């Protein structure tokens, strides 16, 4: 290919995540040997985009996936779909569609390696030290979990639901650390209720949701928690019951309340990410166990060793299929799809997510194609 095009990129101010800018530049379209060019068609935007951006390079080298060359500005990745428009790589053909981790941009040059029927990994040198799960691109024509009619739900659910599915598995794998009561903060977040969806058939322990008064009705209506409480009512829970805290809020005051209320009965504090706070956990002396960060790729690696990757994928696809069927059902109580078009729409969604102005029921998809 040697067709010129305009490359447009949406960049995010690293110290003010609601602030974005658009940058465009002409591109001659010439590919080097071993390169492919993909045109990004659509992507999802969720609270996780803001959370990971806030963690930045400290957690998973977030800003390193698609560097901008400007220390103050980052290129926010998002899960989505893209089409190959030019290729010099055998096994990656023009017109093929791939799912994966893309920058919010019009196009992306990639260097495919480990090309198989399932897809490829981006072999760009700067990505070699990054988490491999984020470097994998799945060929839609060979993806058992792909349905073209459900693309919007798949790119919304899959990156969050793999966290939910593996978190539920992590808790079950460790017998809930002996807990008889599991308390989930920020229970209205998609990753939290995805975890609850996976756990709701687990007998013998109570699953308790903590949420804001504004979101309490939504969480109650989900039907996947045994009990729903406002944050200030956490102290009403029985303090003597062995309790596991799954923290999706990252609120220091709430964590202190939980630790002081349950004391020795708090068997584990699992920090699963923050839907409300864009910073790492504050170091503070608290009674009970030290909060420990949960990171899905660690459990994925364990289960790949335990079961083999094929069985991991089978179990995940089965669970994800059940979840998407629930979310995509007309009139469902879980999710309302919000579709928008263009980079300016993406800028508005990012600003709203950062400011906390997004209804928990609303899921955002942005189309560029």
Coordinates of C-alpha atoms in Angstrom, one line a residue:
X1 CA 0.0 0.0 0.0
X2 CA 1.1 3.5 -0.7
X3 CA -2.2 5.4 -0.2
X4 CA -1.8 8.5 1.8
X5 CA -4.2 9.2 4.7
X6 CA -4.7 11.5 7.7
X7 CA -3.8 9.9 11.0
X8 CA -5.9 11.4 13.9
X9 CA -5.1 10.6 17.5
X10 CA -6.9 11.5 20.7
X11 CA -4.5 12.3 23.5
X12 CA -5.2 12.7 27.2
X13 CA -3.5 15.0 29.7
X14 CA -1.9 12.7 32.2
X15 CA -2.4 15.0 35.2
X16 CA -6.0 16.0 34.2
X17 CA -7.6 12.9 32.7
X18 CA -10.8 14.7 31.7
X19 CA -8.8 17.0 29.4
X20 CA -8.1 15.7 25.9
X21 CA -6.9 17.0 22.5
X22 CA -7.0 15.9 18.9
X23 CA -3.9 15.8 16.8
X24 CA -3.9 15.1 13.1
X25 CA -1.0 14.6 10.7
X26 CA -0.7 13.4 7.1
X27 CA 0.7 9.9 6.6
X28 CA 2.2 8.7 3.3
X29 CA 0.8 5.2 3.9
X30 CA 4.0 3.4 3.1
X31 CA 4.5 0.2 5.0
X32 CA 7.8 -1.3 6.0
X33 CA 8.3 -5.1 5.6
X34 CA 6.6 -6.9 8.5
X35 CA 4.1 -4.1 9.1
X36 CA 0.3 -4.0 8.8
X37 CA -2.0 -1.0 8.9
X38 CA -5.3 -1.2 10.6
X39 CA -8.2 1.3 10.5
X40 CA -9.9 1.5 13.9
X41 CA -13.7 1.1 13.6
X42 CA -15.1 1.2 17.1
X43 CA -14.2 1.0 20.7
X44 CA -15.8 1.0 24.2
X45 CA -15.2 3.5 27.0
X46 CA -15.7 2.6 30.6
X47 CA -14.6 3.7 34.1
X48 CA -11.7 1.2 33.7
X49 CA -10.2 3.5 31.1
X50 CA -10.0 6.3 33.7
X51 CA -8.8 4.0 36.5
X52 CA -6.0 2.5 34.4
X53 CA -5.0 6.0 33.1
X54 CA -4.8 7.2 36.7
X55 CA -2.6 4.3 37.7
X56 CA -0.5 5.2 34.6
X57 CA 2.9 3.7 34.2
X58 CA 3.1 2.7 37.9
X59 CA 0.7 -0.3 37.5
X60 CA 1.0 -1.7 34.1
X61 CA 2.9 0.9 32.0
X62 CA -0.4 2.0 30.7
X63 CA 0.9 5.0 28.8
X64 CA 3.7 2.9 27.2
X65 CA 1.4 0.9 24.9
X66 CA 1.0 3.7 22.4
X67 CA 3.6 6.4 23.3
X68 CA 3.0 10.0 22.1
X69 CA 6.5 11.4 22.5
X70 CA 5.2 14.0 24.9
X71 CA 5.7 13.4 28.6
X72 CA 2.6 15.4 29.6
X73 CA 0.2 13.7 27.2
X74 CA -0.8 10.0 26.9
X75 CA -2.5 8.0 24.3
X76 CA -5.4 6.2 26.1
X77 CA -5.9 2.6 24.9
X78 CA -9.4 1.2 24.5
X79 CA -10.8 -2.3 23.6
X80 CA -12.3 -2.4 20.2
X81 CA -12.4 -3.6 16.6
X82 CA -10.3 -2.7 13.6
X83 CA -9.9 -3.8 10.0
X84 CA -6.7 -4.4 8.1
X85 CA -6.4 -1.9 5.2
X86 CA -2.8 -2.8 4.2
X87 CA -0.4 -5.7 5.0
X88 CA 3.1 -6.9 4.2
X89 CA 2.7 -9.9 6.5
X90 CA 1.8 -13.4 5.4
X91 CA -1.2 -14.6 7.3
X92 CA -2.7 -11.2 7.9
X93 CA -4.9 -10.2 5.0
X94 CA -6.5 -7.0 3.9
X95 CA -10.1 -6.9 4.9
X96 CA -9.7 -9.1 8.1
X97 CA -11.2 -7.8 11.3
X98 CA -9.4 -8.0 14.7
X99 CA -10.4 -7.4 18.3
X100 CA -7.9 -6.1 20.7
X101 CA -6.3 -3.1 22.6
X102 CA -6.1 -0.1 20.3
X103 CA -5.3 3.5 20.8
X104 CA -8.1 6.0 20.4
X105 CA -7.0 6.9 16.9
X106 CA -8.0 6.5 13.3
X107 CA -5.3 4.1 12.3
X108 CA -2.5 2.0 13.9
X109 CA 0.6 0.5 12.4
X110 CA 1.5 -2.9 13.9
X111 CA 4.3 -5.5 13.6
X112 CA 2.5 -8.9 13.9
X113 CA 4.5 -11.8 15.4
X114 CA 3.4 -15.3 16.5
X115 CA 0.7 -15.2 13.7
X116 CA -1.7 -18.1 14.0
X117 CA -5.3 -18.9 13.0
X118 CA -6.4 -17.3 16.2
X119 CA -4.6 -14.0 15.6
X120 CA -1.3 -12.4 16.4
X121 CA 0.7 -10.4 18.9
X122 CA 2.1 -7.0 18.3
X123 CA 5.8 -7.4 18.1
X124 CA 6.7 -3.7 18.3
X125 CA 9.9 -3.4 20.3
X126 CA 8.5 -1.0 22.9
X127 CA 5.7 -3.5 23.8
X128 CA 8.0 -6.5 24.4
X129 CA 8.1 -5.8 28.2
X130 CA 4.4 -5.1 28.6
X131 CA 1.7 -7.5 29.8
X132 CA 1.3 -9.9 26.9
X133 CA -2.5 -10.2 27.3
X134 CA -2.8 -6.6 26.1
X135 CA -0.6 -7.3 23.1
X136 CA -2.8 -10.1 21.6
X137 CA -5.1 -9.4 18.7
X138 CA -7.9 -11.9 18.0
X139 CA -9.0 -12.7 14.5
X140 CA -12.8 -12.4 14.5
X141 CA -13.2 -15.1 11.9
X142 CA -11.6 -17.6 14.3
X143 CA -12.9 -16.3 17.6
X144 CA -15.4 -18.7 19.2
X145 CA -16.8 -15.9 21.3
X146 CA -17.4 -13.5 18.4
X147 CA -20.8 -12.6 17.1
X148 CA -20.9 -9.7 14.6
X149 CA -24.4 -8.8 15.8
X150 CA -23.1 -8.4 19.4
X151 CA -19.8 -6.6 18.8
X152 CA -20.7 -3.6 20.9
X153 CA -21.5 -5.8 23.9
X154 CA -18.5 -8.0 23.4
X155 CA -16.0 -5.1 23.5
X156 CA -17.8 -3.6 26.5
X157 CA -18.0 -6.9 28.4
X158 CA -14.9 -8.9 27.4
X159 CA -12.2 -6.7 29.0
X160 CA -14.2 -6.1 32.1
X161 CA -15.7 -9.6 32.3
X162 CA -12.3 -11.3 32.1
X163 CA -11.5 -9.4 35.3
X164 CA -14.8 -10.3 36.8
X165 CA -14.6 -14.0 35.8
X166 CA -11.0 -14.4 37.0
X167 CA -11.7 -12.5 40.2
X168 CA -14.7 -14.8 41.0
X169 CA -12.4 -17.8 40.2
X170 CA -9.6 -16.3 42.4
X171 CA -12.0 -16.1 45.3
X172 CA -13.4 -19.6 44.7
X173 CA -9.9 -21.0 44.2
X174 CA -8.9 -19.7 47.6
X175 CA -12.2 -20.9 49.3
X176 CA -13.0 -17.2 49.9
X177 CA -10.2 -17.2 52.5
X178 CA -12.7 -18.7 55.0
X179 CA -15.2 -15.9 54.6
X180 CA -19.0 -16.4 55.1
X181 CA -19.8 -12.9 54.0
X182 CA -18.4 -11.1 50.9
X183 CA -18.8 -7.3 50.9
X184 CA -18.4 -5.6 47.5
X185 CA -17.9 -1.8 47.3
X186 CA -18.9 0.3 44.3
X187 CA -21.3 -2.5 43.5
X188 CA -22.9 -0.6 40.6
X189 CA -19.8 -0.8 38.5
X190 CA -19.8 -3.2 35.6
X191 CA -16.8 -5.2 36.9
X192 CA -18.4 -5.5 40.3
X193 CA -21.7 -6.8 39.1
X194 CA -20.0 -9.0 36.6
X195 CA -18.2 -10.6 39.5
X196 CA -21.5 -11.0 41.4
X197 CA -23.0 -12.6 38.3
X198 CA -20.3 -15.2 38.4
X199 CA -20.7 -15.8 42.1
X200 CA -24.4 -15.7 42.5
X201 CA -24.7 -19.5 42.3
X202 CA -22.2 -19.9 45.1
X203 CA -24.0 -21.4 48.1
X204 CA -23.2 -20.9 51.7
X205 CA -22.1 -17.3 51.9
X206 CA -23.8 -13.9 51.7
X207 CA -22.9 -11.4 48.9
X208 CA -23.4 -7.9 50.2
X209 CA -23.4 -4.8 47.9
X210 CA -22.3 -1.4 49.1
X211 CA -23.2 1.5 46.9
X212 CA -24.2 5.2 46.9
X213 CA -27.8 6.2 47.7
X214 CA -28.2 7.4 44.1
X215 CA -27.3 3.9 42.7
X216 CA -29.0 1.8 45.4
X217 CA -32.2 1.2 43.3
X218 CA -30.2 0.2 40.3
X219 CA -28.1 -2.3 42.3
X220 CA -31.2 -3.8 44.0
X221 CA -32.8 -4.2 40.7
X222 CA -29.9 -6.3 39.4
X223 CA -30.9 -9.1 41.6
X224 CA -27.4 -10.5 41.9
X225 CA -26.6 -9.5 45.5
X226 CA -28.1 -11.0 48.6
X227 CA -28.2 -7.6 50.3
X228 CA -27.8 -4.0 49.2
X229 CA -26.7 -1.2 51.6
X230 CA -25.6 2.4 51.3
X231 CA -22.0 3.1 52.2
X232 CA -23.0 4.6 55.6
X233 CA -24.9 1.5 56.5
X234 CA -21.9 -0.9 56.3
X235 CA -21.6 -0.8 60.1
X236 CA -25.0 -2.5 60.3
X237 CA -23.5 -5.7 59.1
X238 CA -22.7 -8.4 61.7
X239 CA -19.1 -7.7 62.8
X240 CA -18.4 -11.2 64.1
X241 CA -19.0 -13.0 60.7
X242 CA -15.8 -13.9 58.8
X243 CA -15.8 -11.3 56.0
X244 CA -14.0 -10.7 52.8
X245 CA -13.9 -7.2 51.4
X246 CA -13.8 -6.8 47.6
X247 CA -13.0 -3.2 47.0
X248 CA -13.9 -1.6 43.7
X249 CA -14.2 1.9 45.3
X250 CA -10.7 2.6 46.6
X251 CA -12.2 5.0 49.2
X252 CA -9.8 5.3 52.1
X253 CA -12.5 6.3 54.6
X254 CA -14.7 3.4 53.6
X255 CA -11.8 1.0 53.9
X256 CA -11.0 2.3 57.3
X257 CA -14.7 1.9 58.3
X258 CA -14.7 -1.7 57.1
X259 CA -11.4 -2.6 58.8
X260 CA -12.4 -1.1 62.2
X261 CA -15.9 -2.5 62.1
X262 CA -14.9 -6.1 61.3
X263 CA -11.5 -6.1 63.0
X264 CA -10.2 -9.7 63.3
X265 CA -13.2 -11.0 61.4
X266 CA -12.0 -9.4 58.2
X267 CA -10.1 -12.3 56.6
X268 CA -9.0 -10.6 53.3
X269 CA -9.1 -7.2 51.7
X270 CA -9.0 -7.5 47.9
X271 CA -8.4 -4.3 46.1
X272 CA -9.9 -5.0 42.7
X273 CA -9.6 -1.5 41.2
X274 CA -11.2 1.9 41.7
X275 CA -14.4 3.2 40.1
X276 CA -14.3 6.3 42.3
X277 CA -10.8 7.1 43.1
X278 CA -7.9 7.6 40.6
X279 CA -4.9 7.0 42.9
X280 CA -3.1 4.2 44.6
X281 CA -4.1 3.0 48.0
X282 CA -3.0 5.3 50.8
X283 CA -0.6 3.7 53.3
X284 CA -2.3 3.8 56.7
X285 CA -2.2 1.5 59.8
X286 CA -5.5 -0.4 59.9
X287 CA -6.6 -3.4 62.0
X288 CA -6.9 -6.6 60.0
X289 CA -5.2 -7.8 56.8
X290 CA -3.3 -5.5 54.5
X291 CA -5.2 -4.6 51.3
X292 CA -3.8 -6.6 48.4
X293 CA -4.1 -5.6 44.8
X294 CA -5.8 -8.2 42.5
X295 CA -4.5 -8.3 39.0
X296 CA -6.4 -10.6 36.5
X297 CA -3.3 -11.7 34.4
X298 CA -1.8 -13.4 37.5
X299 CA -4.9 -15.7 37.9
X300 CA -5.0 -16.2 34.1
X301 CA -1.5 -17.5 34.2
X302 CA -2.3 -19.8 37.1
X303 CA -5.4 -21.3 35.4
X304 CA -3.5 -21.6 32.1
X305 CA -1.1 -23.8 34.0
X306 CA -3.9 -25.7 35.9
X307 CA -6.3 -26.2 33.1
X308 CA -4.6 -25.3 29.9
X309 CA -5.4 -22.2 27.8
X310 CA -8.0 -24.0 25.7
X311 CA -10.1 -25.0 28.8
X312 CA -9.7 -21.5 30.3
X313 CA -11.0 -20.0 27.0
X314 CA -13.9 -22.5 26.9
X315 CA -15.0 -21.7 30.5
X316 CA -14.6 -18.0 29.9
X317 CA -16.5 -18.0 26.6
X318 CA -19.4 -20.0 28.2
X319 CA -19.7 -17.6 31.1
X320 CA -19.3 -14.5 28.9
X321 CA -22.0 -15.8 26.6
X322 CA -24.5 -16.1 29.5
X323 CA -23.6 -12.6 30.6
X324 CA -23.9 -11.0 27.2
X325 CA -27.2 -12.8 26.6
X326 CA -28.5 -11.1 29.8
X327 CA -27.1 -7.7 29.0
X328 CA -28.3 -7.6 25.4
X329 CA -31.9 -8.8 26.1
X330 CA -34.3 -6.0 25.3
X331 CA -35.6 -4.2 28.4
X332 CA -32.9 -5.8 30.6
X333 CA -32.2 -4.3 34.0
X334 CA -28.4 -4.4 33.6
X335 CA -27.3 -2.2 30.7
X336 CA -28.4 0.4 28.3
X337 CA -26.1 0.8 25.2
X338 CA -25.2 4.4 24.3
X339 CA -23.7 4.6 20.8
X340 CA -22.0 7.8 19.5
X341 CA -19.9 8.8 16.5
X342 CA -16.5 10.4 16.1
X343 CA -13.6 11.7 18.2
X344 CA -15.5 14.7 19.6
X345 CA -18.0 12.2 21.1
X346 CA -15.2 10.2 22.6
X347 CA -13.8 13.4 24.2
X348 CA -17.2 14.1 25.8
X349 CA -17.6 10.5 27.1
X350 CA -14.1 10.6 28.7
X351 CA -14.8 13.9 30.4
X352 CA -18.1 12.6 31.7
X353 CA -16.5 9.4 33.0
X354 CA -13.7 11.3 34.7
X355 CA -16.3 13.6 36.4
X356 CA -18.5 10.7 37.5
X357 CA -21.4 11.9 35.4
X358 CA -22.2 8.6 33.8
X359 CA -25.2 6.5 34.9
X360 CA -24.1 3.0 36.0
X361 CA -26.6 1.5 33.6
X362 CA -25.2 3.3 30.6
X363 CA -22.5 1.7 28.5
X364 CA -20.6 3.8 26.0
X365 CA -19.5 2.7 22.5
X366 CA -17.9 5.1 20.1
X367 CA -17.8 4.4 16.3
X368 CA -15.2 6.0 14.0
X369 CA -15.9 3.9 10.9

